[in-house]
XYZ file of N, CA, C and O in Angstrom:
804
model
N 69.092 114.920 80.775
C 69.353 115.919 81.719
C 70.648 116.385 81.609
O 71.650 115.710 81.038
N 70.972 117.452 82.517
C 72.465 117.914 82.566
C 73.482 116.866 83.123
O 74.645 117.008 82.890
N 72.966 116.112 84.029
C 73.736 115.166 84.796
C 73.871 113.803 83.948
O 74.584 112.784 84.594
N 73.378 113.537 82.899
C 73.434 112.241 82.119
C 74.845 112.298 81.554
O 75.571 113.177 81.442
N 75.371 110.981 81.254
C 76.652 110.716 80.749
C 76.689 111.345 79.319
O 75.674 111.673 78.715
N 77.901 111.672 78.977
C 78.110 112.271 77.591
C 77.751 111.082 76.624
O 77.820 110.035 76.883
N 77.233 111.583 75.267
C 77.035 110.671 74.278
C 78.364 110.052 74.091
O 79.510 110.656 74.145
N 78.521 108.750 73.565
C 79.618 108.112 73.259
C 80.583 108.871 72.264
O 81.763 108.892 72.533
N 80.034 109.315 71.302
C 80.807 110.100 70.270
C 81.316 111.452 70.986
O 82.568 111.709 70.772
N 80.646 112.112 71.855
C 81.146 113.159 72.368
C 82.304 113.003 73.438
O 83.351 113.530 73.322
N 82.141 111.820 74.155
C 83.193 111.452 75.052
C 84.426 111.058 74.330
O 85.529 111.439 74.649
N 84.265 110.341 73.249
C 85.478 109.814 72.476
C 86.124 111.078 71.860
O 87.358 111.036 71.872
N 85.376 112.084 71.389
C 85.847 113.195 70.831
C 86.702 114.049 71.874
O 87.923 114.471 71.745
N 86.095 114.238 73.040
C 86.851 114.981 74.142
C 88.121 114.181 74.450
O 89.184 114.809 74.761
N 88.152 112.911 74.665
C 89.175 112.081 74.960
C 90.377 112.394 74.007
O 91.529 112.411 74.254
N 89.927 112.328 72.747
C 90.943 112.342 71.608
C 91.554 113.842 71.645
O 92.705 113.967 71.334
N 90.633 114.821 71.865
C 91.118 116.186 71.832
C 92.215 116.370 73.053
O 93.118 117.117 72.815
N 91.903 115.791 74.263
C 92.765 116.052 75.282
C 94.111 115.305 74.998
O 95.209 115.922 75.334
N 94.042 114.146 74.508
C 95.325 113.418 74.078
C 96.100 114.089 73.055
O 97.293 114.294 73.200
N 95.348 114.694 72.073
C 96.097 115.413 71.098
C 96.677 116.754 71.695
O 97.898 117.120 71.188
N 96.001 117.483 72.462
C 96.450 118.591 73.065
C 97.610 118.408 73.852
O 98.754 119.149 73.807
N 97.694 117.303 74.592
C 98.791 116.924 75.463
C 100.115 116.484 74.598
O 101.126 116.839 74.966
N 99.655 115.866 73.464
C 100.972 115.745 72.477
C 101.512 116.943 71.737
O 102.718 117.023 71.560
N 100.743 117.817 71.341
C 101.066 119.000 70.529
C 101.402 120.283 71.250
O 102.011 121.110 70.758
N 100.690 120.438 72.459
C 100.857 121.762 73.039
C 101.743 121.614 74.458
O 101.390 120.905 75.283
N 102.809 122.509 74.297
C 103.632 122.446 75.637
C 102.947 122.947 76.763
O 103.190 122.617 78.101
N 101.849 123.877 76.649
C 101.183 124.246 77.754
C 100.247 123.224 78.418
O 100.221 122.980 79.489
N 99.539 122.413 77.545
C 98.645 121.340 77.933
C 99.612 120.345 78.625
O 99.186 119.634 79.670
N 100.733 119.892 77.947
C 101.508 118.941 78.634
C 102.052 119.398 79.966
O 102.208 118.582 80.925
N 102.455 120.744 80.080
C 102.852 121.145 81.401
C 101.743 121.115 82.511
O 102.222 120.777 83.631
N 100.520 121.372 82.137
C 99.444 121.401 82.964
C 99.298 119.977 83.566
O 99.243 119.759 84.748
N 99.343 118.994 82.724
C 99.183 117.594 83.058
C 100.313 117.175 84.001
O 100.236 116.580 85.108
N 101.530 117.561 83.715
C 102.702 117.272 84.538
C 102.582 117.917 85.835
O 103.088 117.288 86.866
N 102.046 119.143 85.913
C 101.846 119.856 87.251
C 100.922 119.073 88.232
O 101.294 118.794 89.321
N 99.958 118.594 87.587
C 98.923 117.654 88.357
C 99.763 116.442 88.973
O 99.612 116.098 90.101
N 100.376 115.826 88.189
C 101.142 114.630 88.463
C 102.302 114.983 89.563
O 102.371 114.225 90.467
N 102.906 116.232 89.457
C 103.970 116.584 90.377
C 103.346 116.795 91.835
O 103.911 116.390 92.823
N 102.101 117.390 91.786
C 101.537 117.592 93.027
C 100.842 116.400 93.597
O 100.821 116.179 94.958
N 100.296 115.466 92.886
C 99.686 114.166 93.243
C 100.685 113.162 93.775
O 100.568 112.541 94.776
N 101.532 112.814 92.852
C 102.534 111.856 92.919
C 103.851 112.163 93.676
O 104.480 111.631 94.527
N 104.283 113.448 93.451
C 105.442 113.969 93.977
C 106.699 113.271 93.731
O 106.905 113.014 92.404
N 107.419 112.889 94.598
C 108.550 112.034 94.410
C 108.444 110.648 94.370
O 109.315 109.922 94.026
N 107.162 110.300 94.510
C 106.835 108.779 94.409
C 105.964 108.391 95.472
O 105.803 109.113 96.440
N 105.525 107.156 95.468
C 104.624 106.462 96.312
C 105.168 105.354 96.871
O 105.732 104.349 96.051
N 105.166 104.858 97.986
C 105.659 103.726 98.576
C 104.580 102.960 99.494
O 103.634 103.774 100.005
N 104.646 101.787 99.712
C 103.668 101.133 100.538
C 104.370 100.432 101.654
O 105.682 99.800 101.377
N 103.860 100.012 102.829
C 104.485 99.332 103.782
C 103.365 98.750 104.729
O 102.272 99.160 104.612
N 103.867 97.698 105.325
C 102.919 97.004 106.329
C 103.638 96.615 107.591
O 104.902 96.175 107.434
N 103.048 96.733 108.679
C 103.802 96.303 110.064
C 103.827 94.782 110.048
O 104.938 94.389 110.834
N 103.037 94.101 109.409
C 103.242 92.603 109.413
C 104.390 92.233 108.443
O 104.309 92.376 107.372
N 105.416 91.563 108.949
C 106.683 91.354 108.079
C 106.424 90.570 106.848
O 106.785 90.825 105.970
N 105.665 89.525 106.996
C 105.383 88.562 105.947
C 104.525 89.333 104.817
O 104.761 89.291 103.599
N 103.545 90.172 105.280
C 102.683 90.873 104.324
C 103.647 91.957 103.685
O 103.413 92.250 102.382
N 104.319 92.650 104.360
C 105.325 93.735 103.913
C 106.166 93.029 102.891
O 106.330 93.677 101.740
N 106.744 91.926 103.047
C 107.605 91.344 102.132
C 106.796 90.995 100.785
O 107.410 91.261 99.664
N 105.649 90.546 100.884
C 104.880 90.204 99.632
C 104.552 91.370 98.856
O 104.674 91.473 97.651
N 104.183 92.541 99.718
C 103.858 93.789 99.140
C 104.989 94.333 98.384
O 104.885 94.939 97.176
N 106.218 94.180 98.796
C 107.422 94.804 98.132
C 107.709 94.054 96.958
O 108.114 94.514 95.812
N 107.565 92.624 97.022
C 107.810 91.765 95.853
C 106.756 91.940 94.672
O 107.127 91.967 93.525
N 105.441 92.314 95.157
C 104.477 92.706 94.130
C 104.693 94.137 93.532
O 104.644 94.205 92.346
N 105.046 95.054 94.408
C 105.286 96.398 93.866
C 106.429 96.444 92.861
O 106.525 97.164 91.927
N 107.491 95.632 93.302
C 108.829 95.772 92.449
C 108.994 94.640 91.497
O 110.016 94.668 90.902
N 107.927 93.889 91.335
C 108.012 92.699 90.388
C 108.249 93.260 88.964
O 107.817 94.305 88.511
N 109.216 92.567 88.241
C 109.611 93.244 86.883
C 108.464 93.313 85.977
O 108.595 94.293 85.060
N 107.424 92.493 86.184
C 106.347 92.754 85.202
C 105.272 93.819 85.772
O 104.236 94.089 85.073
N 105.656 94.269 86.961
C 104.638 95.438 87.474
C 105.568 96.612 87.512
O 105.208 97.609 86.723
N 106.512 96.629 88.311
C 107.536 97.889 88.556
C 106.582 99.229 88.533
O 106.744 100.042 87.850
N 105.730 99.139 89.618
C 104.818 100.205 89.683
C 105.513 101.659 89.738
O 104.853 102.615 89.559
N 106.557 101.634 90.298
C 107.311 102.935 90.508
C 107.411 103.630 89.248
O 107.256 104.967 89.132
N 107.543 103.087 88.202
C 107.869 103.516 86.886
C 106.335 103.760 86.164
O 106.315 104.534 84.997
N 105.333 103.253 86.666
C 104.020 103.387 86.082
C 103.102 104.490 86.693
O 102.103 104.874 85.983
N 103.244 104.788 87.918
C 102.412 105.653 88.741
C 102.145 106.959 87.990
O 101.092 107.609 87.911
N 103.336 107.563 87.603
C 103.308 108.936 86.965
C 102.432 108.833 85.653
O 101.600 109.757 85.401
N 102.530 107.804 84.789
C 101.819 107.668 83.664
C 100.351 107.427 84.092
O 99.587 108.035 83.246
N 100.074 106.706 85.041
C 98.683 106.536 85.295
C 98.053 107.881 85.704
O 96.878 108.060 85.485
N 98.752 108.659 86.518
C 98.298 109.913 86.986
C 98.065 110.912 85.813
O 97.098 111.595 85.684
N 98.986 110.848 84.768
C 98.882 111.618 83.608
C 97.404 111.314 82.831
O 96.784 111.924 82.274
N 97.175 109.881 82.788
C 96.079 109.313 82.071
C 94.822 109.900 82.877
O 93.757 110.139 82.307
N 94.804 109.718 84.327
C 93.781 110.300 85.084
C 93.426 111.768 84.750
O 92.198 112.109 84.613
N 94.353 112.540 84.486
C 94.195 113.958 84.298
C 93.640 114.178 82.866
O 92.807 114.934 82.731
N 94.165 113.446 81.910
C 93.743 113.670 80.513
C 92.308 113.011 80.306
O 91.568 113.769 79.473
N 91.997 111.970 81.004
C 90.644 111.185 80.560
C 89.639 111.296 81.799
O 88.411 111.045 81.544
N 90.014 111.295 82.845
C 89.199 111.263 84.076
C 88.865 109.846 84.466
O 88.028 109.631 85.417
N 89.474 108.767 83.805
C 89.224 107.479 84.034
C 90.504 106.648 84.197
O 91.410 107.024 83.255
N 90.444 105.624 84.924
C 91.585 104.624 84.961
C 91.048 103.226 84.820
O 90.148 103.009 85.752
N 91.229 102.541 83.884
C 90.780 101.092 83.786
C 92.075 100.130 83.996
O 92.878 100.212 83.131
N 91.998 99.270 84.939
C 92.957 98.414 85.330
C 92.683 96.998 84.941
O 91.632 96.549 85.511
N 93.475 96.433 84.260
C 93.193 94.998 83.931
C 94.023 94.176 84.867
O 95.336 94.368 84.805
N 93.497 93.443 85.778
C 94.245 92.698 86.778
C 94.270 91.151 86.440
O 93.285 90.606 86.069
N 95.465 90.602 86.550
C 95.629 89.206 86.354
C 96.269 88.640 87.544
O 97.275 89.084 87.944
N 95.725 87.537 88.165
C 96.285 86.806 89.247
C 96.621 85.463 88.872
O 95.755 84.710 88.335
N 97.810 85.153 89.041
C 98.365 83.840 88.563
C 98.185 82.775 89.741
O 97.989 83.178 90.999
N 98.360 81.486 89.441
C 98.101 80.543 90.630
C 98.992 80.780 91.873
O 98.705 80.320 92.804
N 100.210 81.339 91.524
C 101.183 81.438 92.759
C 100.764 82.630 93.588
O 101.518 82.962 94.416
N 99.716 83.337 93.171
C 99.272 84.426 94.050
C 99.755 85.777 93.609
O 99.304 86.826 94.231
N 100.592 86.004 92.607
C 101.075 87.183 92.075
C 100.108 87.889 91.242
O 99.380 87.345 90.576
N 99.986 89.135 91.504
C 98.957 90.036 90.684
C 99.635 91.132 89.748
O 100.710 91.648 90.314
N 99.252 91.060 88.587
C 99.770 92.027 87.694
C 98.806 93.063 87.212
O 97.716 92.682 86.944
N 99.268 94.177 87.073
C 98.279 95.377 86.764
C 98.721 95.856 85.229
O 99.854 96.035 85.006
N 97.704 96.116 84.428
C 97.920 96.819 83.233
C 96.820 97.785 83.116
O 95.696 97.547 83.120
N 97.166 99.058 82.770
C 96.301 100.224 82.547
C 95.873 100.223 81.263
O 96.595 100.278 80.182
N 94.511 100.078 80.908
C 94.071 100.064 79.531
C 93.556 101.477 79.232
O 92.895 102.163 80.034
N 93.914 102.026 77.987
C 93.519 103.420 77.636
C 92.035 103.477 77.713
O 91.282 102.636 77.277
N 91.571 104.574 78.171
C 90.072 104.944 78.143
C 89.437 104.886 76.785
O 88.263 104.533 76.688
N 90.132 105.200 75.811
C 89.717 105.358 74.499
C 89.401 103.877 73.984
O 88.658 103.744 72.907
N 89.841 102.791 74.571
C 89.539 101.482 74.182
C 88.320 100.874 74.797
O 87.858 99.802 74.364
N 87.660 101.640 75.637
C 86.471 101.091 76.363
C 85.311 101.979 75.619
O 85.234 103.151 75.809
N 84.434 101.176 75.036
C 83.197 101.799 74.310
C 82.004 101.956 75.443
O 81.281 103.138 75.437
N 81.846 101.122 76.295
C 80.611 101.203 77.165
C 80.743 100.631 78.457
O 81.683 99.591 78.565
N 80.134 101.113 79.606
C 80.242 100.424 80.849
C 78.877 99.889 81.182
O 77.922 100.574 81.077
N 78.797 98.575 81.381
C 77.615 97.848 81.550
C 77.330 97.789 83.242
O 78.425 97.217 83.753
N 76.378 98.227 83.784
C 76.167 98.238 85.202
C 74.895 97.422 85.415
O 74.040 97.131 84.473
N 74.627 97.218 86.827
C 73.558 96.459 87.142
C 72.223 97.404 86.774
O 72.368 98.655 86.872
N 71.026 96.848 86.602
C 69.948 97.566 86.155
C 69.440 98.531 87.189
O 68.990 99.537 86.894
N 69.586 98.136 88.410
C 69.063 98.879 89.490
C 70.240 99.752 90.317
O 69.797 100.425 91.387
N 71.416 99.618 89.798
C 72.525 100.310 90.724
C 73.541 100.639 89.799
O 74.390 99.841 89.355
N 73.764 101.963 89.391
C 74.898 102.331 88.625
C 76.245 102.061 89.112
O 77.398 102.000 88.465
N 76.356 101.821 90.497
C 77.672 101.709 91.017
C 78.096 100.306 90.887
O 79.303 100.000 91.082
N 77.226 99.383 90.631
C 77.630 98.016 90.398
C 77.962 97.674 88.927
O 77.122 97.360 88.099
N 79.212 98.088 88.742
C 79.791 97.971 87.238
C 80.019 96.357 87.002
O 80.661 95.722 87.682
N 79.404 95.876 85.750
C 79.489 94.512 85.499
C 80.423 94.192 84.572
O 81.295 93.198 84.536
N 80.389 94.913 83.340
C 81.276 94.627 82.191
C 81.754 95.812 81.509
O 81.144 96.923 81.522
N 82.905 95.750 80.883
C 83.529 96.928 80.226
C 83.489 96.487 78.735
O 84.367 95.534 78.376
N 82.875 97.158 77.865
C 82.833 96.639 76.400
C 83.831 97.251 75.583
O 83.981 98.601 75.659
N 84.698 96.592 75.017
C 85.775 97.104 74.106
C 85.322 97.831 72.909
O 84.265 97.542 72.504
N 86.021 98.678 72.435
C 85.750 99.472 71.094
C 85.882 98.468 69.869
O 85.123 98.503 69.061
N 86.822 97.480 69.945
C 87.040 96.624 69.028
C 85.742 95.630 68.764
O 85.351 94.967 69.729
N 85.108 95.580 67.555
C 83.981 94.857 67.372
C 84.318 93.356 67.551
O 85.452 92.920 66.960
N 83.404 92.513 68.197
C 83.652 91.099 68.432
C 84.632 90.838 69.534
O 84.614 89.601 69.886
N 85.217 91.768 70.083
C 86.057 91.445 71.122
C 85.459 91.087 72.407
O 84.227 91.709 72.622
N 85.741 90.151 73.283
C 84.985 89.839 74.512
C 85.044 90.983 75.455
O 86.086 91.697 75.512
N 83.966 91.114 76.226
C 83.916 92.248 77.296
C 84.961 91.807 78.498
O 85.113 90.701 78.687
N 85.400 92.876 79.129
C 86.248 92.477 80.292
C 85.220 92.552 81.419
O 84.433 93.446 81.570
N 85.404 91.473 82.490
C 84.422 91.586 83.364
C 85.004 92.292 84.649
O 86.186 92.268 84.924
N 83.991 92.992 85.201
C 84.485 93.843 86.521
C 84.628 92.884 87.702
O 84.221 91.755 87.626
N 85.335 93.399 88.620
C 85.742 92.667 89.774
C 84.392 92.561 90.611
O 83.635 93.371 90.854
N 84.137 91.273 90.998
C 82.901 90.951 91.831
C 83.371 90.269 93.043
O 83.675 88.938 93.005
N 83.238 90.868 94.136
C 83.748 90.067 95.437
C 82.907 88.859 95.963
O 83.398 87.989 96.430
N 81.713 88.717 95.269
C 80.751 87.741 95.693
C 80.944 86.437 94.874
O 80.657 85.350 95.181
N 81.900 86.591 93.712
C 82.246 85.499 92.975
C 83.708 85.158 93.097
O 84.585 85.993 93.307
N 84.037 83.828 93.204
C 85.402 83.436 93.373
C 86.026 82.889 92.047
O 87.185 82.524 92.063
N 85.251 82.898 90.974
C 85.856 82.276 89.825
C 85.731 83.385 88.586
O 84.719 83.630 88.144
N 87.002 83.744 88.297
C 87.022 84.575 87.071
C 88.012 83.742 86.035
O 88.645 84.298 85.349
N 88.126 82.513 86.292
C 89.158 81.755 85.768
C 89.105 81.669 84.141
O 88.124 81.484 83.652
N 90.387 81.825 83.448
C 90.359 81.626 82.166
C 91.518 80.550 81.930
O 92.650 80.810 82.404
N 91.271 79.418 81.271
C 92.263 78.413 81.169
C 93.318 78.818 80.096
O 92.877 79.129 78.935
N 94.613 78.937 80.381
C 95.515 79.283 79.501
C 96.601 78.210 79.621
O 97.265 77.947 80.712
N 97.152 77.455 78.495
C 98.157 76.539 78.499
C 99.496 77.462 78.716
O 99.701 78.402 78.143
N 100.445 76.912 79.504
C 101.750 77.457 79.592
C 102.753 76.908 78.624
O 102.247 76.162 77.511
N 104.067 76.994 78.759
C 104.935 76.576 77.840
C 105.067 75.082 77.477
O 105.341 74.660 76.395
N 104.667 74.323 78.607
C 104.651 72.860 78.521
C 103.262 72.312 78.025
O 103.194 71.068 77.848
N 102.387 73.098 77.800
C 101.069 72.748 77.454
C 100.149 72.493 78.512
O 98.885 72.109 78.337
N 100.579 72.478 79.706
C 99.765 72.391 80.842
C 98.808 73.598 81.031
O 99.050 74.682 80.658
N 97.458 73.326 81.434
C 96.678 74.357 81.717
C 96.541 74.832 83.083
O 96.439 74.062 84.117
N 96.670 76.141 83.355
C 96.596 76.595 84.580
C 95.490 77.764 84.727
O 95.014 78.242 83.677
N 95.027 78.092 85.916
C 94.076 78.938 86.130
C 94.484 80.338 86.463
O 95.218 80.568 87.283
N 94.219 81.314 85.554
C 94.605 82.567 85.770
C 93.274 83.486 85.996
O 92.294 83.527 85.197
N 93.322 84.191 87.037
C 92.096 84.971 87.406
C 92.231 86.383 86.779
O 93.337 87.089 86.976
N 91.174 86.933 86.099
C 91.357 88.097 85.298
C 90.143 88.946 85.533
O 88.891 88.330 85.526
N 90.291 90.213 85.779
C 89.128 91.177 86.003
C 89.554 92.637 85.793
O 90.740 92.833 85.688
N 88.649 93.574 85.726
C 88.967 94.883 85.468
C 88.545 95.734 86.723
O 87.416 95.460 87.305
N 89.209 96.691 87.010
C 88.943 97.708 88.010
C 88.787 99.013 87.335
O 89.680 99.413 86.442
N 87.854 99.977 87.856
C 87.551 101.202 87.176
C 87.615 102.324 88.244
O 86.782 102.128 89.193
N 88.384 103.328 88.129
C 88.571 104.451 89.080
C 88.284 105.706 88.299
O 88.632 105.928 87.036
N 87.541 106.737 88.878
C 87.160 108.009 88.091
C 87.486 109.153 88.986
O 87.810 109.029 90.122
N 87.564 110.428 88.285
C 87.581 111.634 88.826
C 86.698 112.568 88.078
O 86.398 112.376 86.883
N 86.128 113.622 88.821
C 85.186 114.583 88.270
C 84.019 113.805 87.736
O 83.548 114.093 86.497
N 83.303 112.945 88.471
C 82.203 112.179 87.947
C 80.950 112.810 88.542
O 80.779 112.950 89.827
N 80.175 113.331 87.700
C 78.832 113.829 88.161
C 78.064 112.761 88.830
O 78.132 111.531 88.501
N 77.253 112.984 89.808
C 76.307 112.053 90.587
C 75.503 111.332 89.471
O 74.892 111.984 88.603
N 75.337 110.020 89.554
C 74.485 109.318 88.703
C 75.037 108.937 87.373
O 74.364 108.478 86.373
N 76.408 108.992 87.111
C 77.014 108.637 85.880
C 78.075 107.634 86.223
O 78.680 107.392 87.259
N 78.450 106.857 85.144
C 79.547 105.859 85.243
C 80.948 106.335 84.876
O 81.961 105.801 85.322
N 81.078 107.432 84.050
C 82.266 107.945 83.572
C 82.862 108.988 84.230
O 81.949 109.961 84.571
N 84.073 109.072 84.477
C 84.724 110.421 84.953
C 84.970 111.432 83.782
O 84.857 111.023 82.700
N 85.422 112.613 84.134
C 85.643 113.681 83.134
C 87.031 114.163 83.335
O 87.547 114.376 84.399
N 87.559 114.626 82.312
C 89.024 115.110 82.214
C 89.290 116.400 82.934
O 88.371 117.276 82.896
N 90.328 116.559 83.679
C 90.636 117.886 84.186
C 91.279 118.802 83.060
O 91.162 119.947 83.238
N 91.652 118.216 82.014
C 92.160 118.965 80.930
C 91.210 119.550 79.952
O 91.415 120.610 79.486
N 90.040 118.870 79.841
C 89.214 119.093 78.780
C 88.679 120.654 78.941
O 88.601 121.327 77.844
N 88.354 121.204 80.080
C 87.647 122.485 80.260
C 88.719 123.515 79.884
O 88.442 124.768 79.572
N 90.068 123.145 80.050
C 91.181 124.180 79.778
C 91.586 124.206 78.203
O 92.158 125.248 77.900
N 91.242 123.315 77.348
C 91.537 123.197 76.088
C 91.300 124.534 75.441
O 92.037 125.054 74.575
N 89.825 124.939 75.455
C 89.680 126.141 74.623
C 90.351 127.318 75.167
O 90.757 128.197 74.323
N 90.758 127.427 76.395
C 91.449 128.564 76.925
C 92.905 128.506 76.467
O 93.537 129.470 76.278
N 93.585 127.278 76.369
C 94.868 127.044 75.793
C 94.828 127.642 74.292
O 95.911 128.169 73.974
N 93.816 127.297 73.622
C 93.855 127.728 72.199
C 93.798 129.252 72.049
O 94.415 129.849 71.239
N 92.954 129.848 72.912
C 92.747 131.346 73.056
C 94.053 132.015 73.432
O 94.466 133.004 72.846
N 94.658 131.462 74.504
C 95.941 132.013 74.804
C 97.067 131.846 73.645
O 97.840 132.693 73.500
N 96.995 130.673 73.003
C 97.961 130.588 71.976
C 97.729 131.542 70.833
O 98.637 132.184 70.172
N 96.420 131.847 70.363
C 96.218 132.990 69.524
C 96.713 134.372 69.968
O 97.122 135.096 69.182
N 96.268 134.534 71.350
C 96.672 135.885 71.752
C 98.295 135.973 71.776
O 98.709 137.090 71.406
N 98.976 134.894 72.107
C 100.386 134.981 72.053
C 101.033 135.204 70.803
O 101.877 135.928 70.533
N 100.213 134.551 69.668
C 100.692 134.696 68.351
C 100.412 136.176 67.944
O 101.343 136.755 67.182
N 99.442 136.741 68.219
C 99.114 138.127 67.792
C 100.151 139.151 68.468
O 100.653 140.010 67.837
N 100.485 138.926 69.691
C 101.609 139.616 70.424
C 102.888 139.572 69.708
O 103.599 140.616 69.504
N 103.261 138.351 69.240
C 104.511 138.149 68.768
C 104.561 138.886 67.461
O 105.563 139.501 66.936
N 103.523 138.795 66.653
C 103.374 139.479 65.215
C 103.415 141.105 65.453
O 104.090 141.668 64.651
N 102.741 141.593 66.433
C 102.913 143.006 66.636
C 104.202 143.318 67.078
O 104.797 144.439 66.500
N 104.872 142.626 67.925
C 106.166 142.926 68.337
C 107.105 142.872 67.078
O 108.092 143.579 67.157
N 107.058 141.912 66.382
C 107.960 141.859 65.139
C 107.628 143.040 64.307
O 108.678 143.534 63.779
C-alpha cells in the first residue's frame, strides 16, 4: 500500500541522494541550514529547579565526551537530510551518559515487536556479521556489556539505541527526509538558471 515503508534499496538511494545534494549543491545546503537556524536558533540549554539535578545535567551536557552544544546543529542537519536520528547511548558505572549519533545509512533494518510497530527491539547494521544494536527497553535493567578498562578490570557499561523520526507515515518505522521532495526541484532550478546564464551570455 501507499503507507508501507520504502523498500530498503529505495530508502538507501534517497538517503544517499540527499547527502550528495547537501554536499554538492549550495541550494540544498542552504535549505538544510535554514531548517537548523529555525529549529535550533542560537542554541539549546537545559535547566532544573533542583540544584543537585541541575548540576548533574550541566556536567552531562558540557562533558568533554558529549559537548552537546557543538553537536545539536549537526543532529538537526541529519534530521532534515534523512528524517531519522539514531542515538547510541552508553551509561558508565559512575552514572554518566554519552551520546553518539549513528548515521541513518548505517542502519539496514528496524526490528519491532510482531504485534506493535511502536515497540522497536533491534537495529540491524548494514555491515554483515555486525551485532545488532538493542533498543531501549524500560522493562529491562540489564543491557550490560563487560568491557575491561586500562587495568584489566571488568566494568559494566549499559548500552542501547534510541530512534527519533520526522515525516513518518502512520504504520511505518522510518522517517522521511525534508530535503528529498525538494531535490528534483533543485535540479530543475539549476537547469533553468544555467539556461538563463547561457542566454544572457
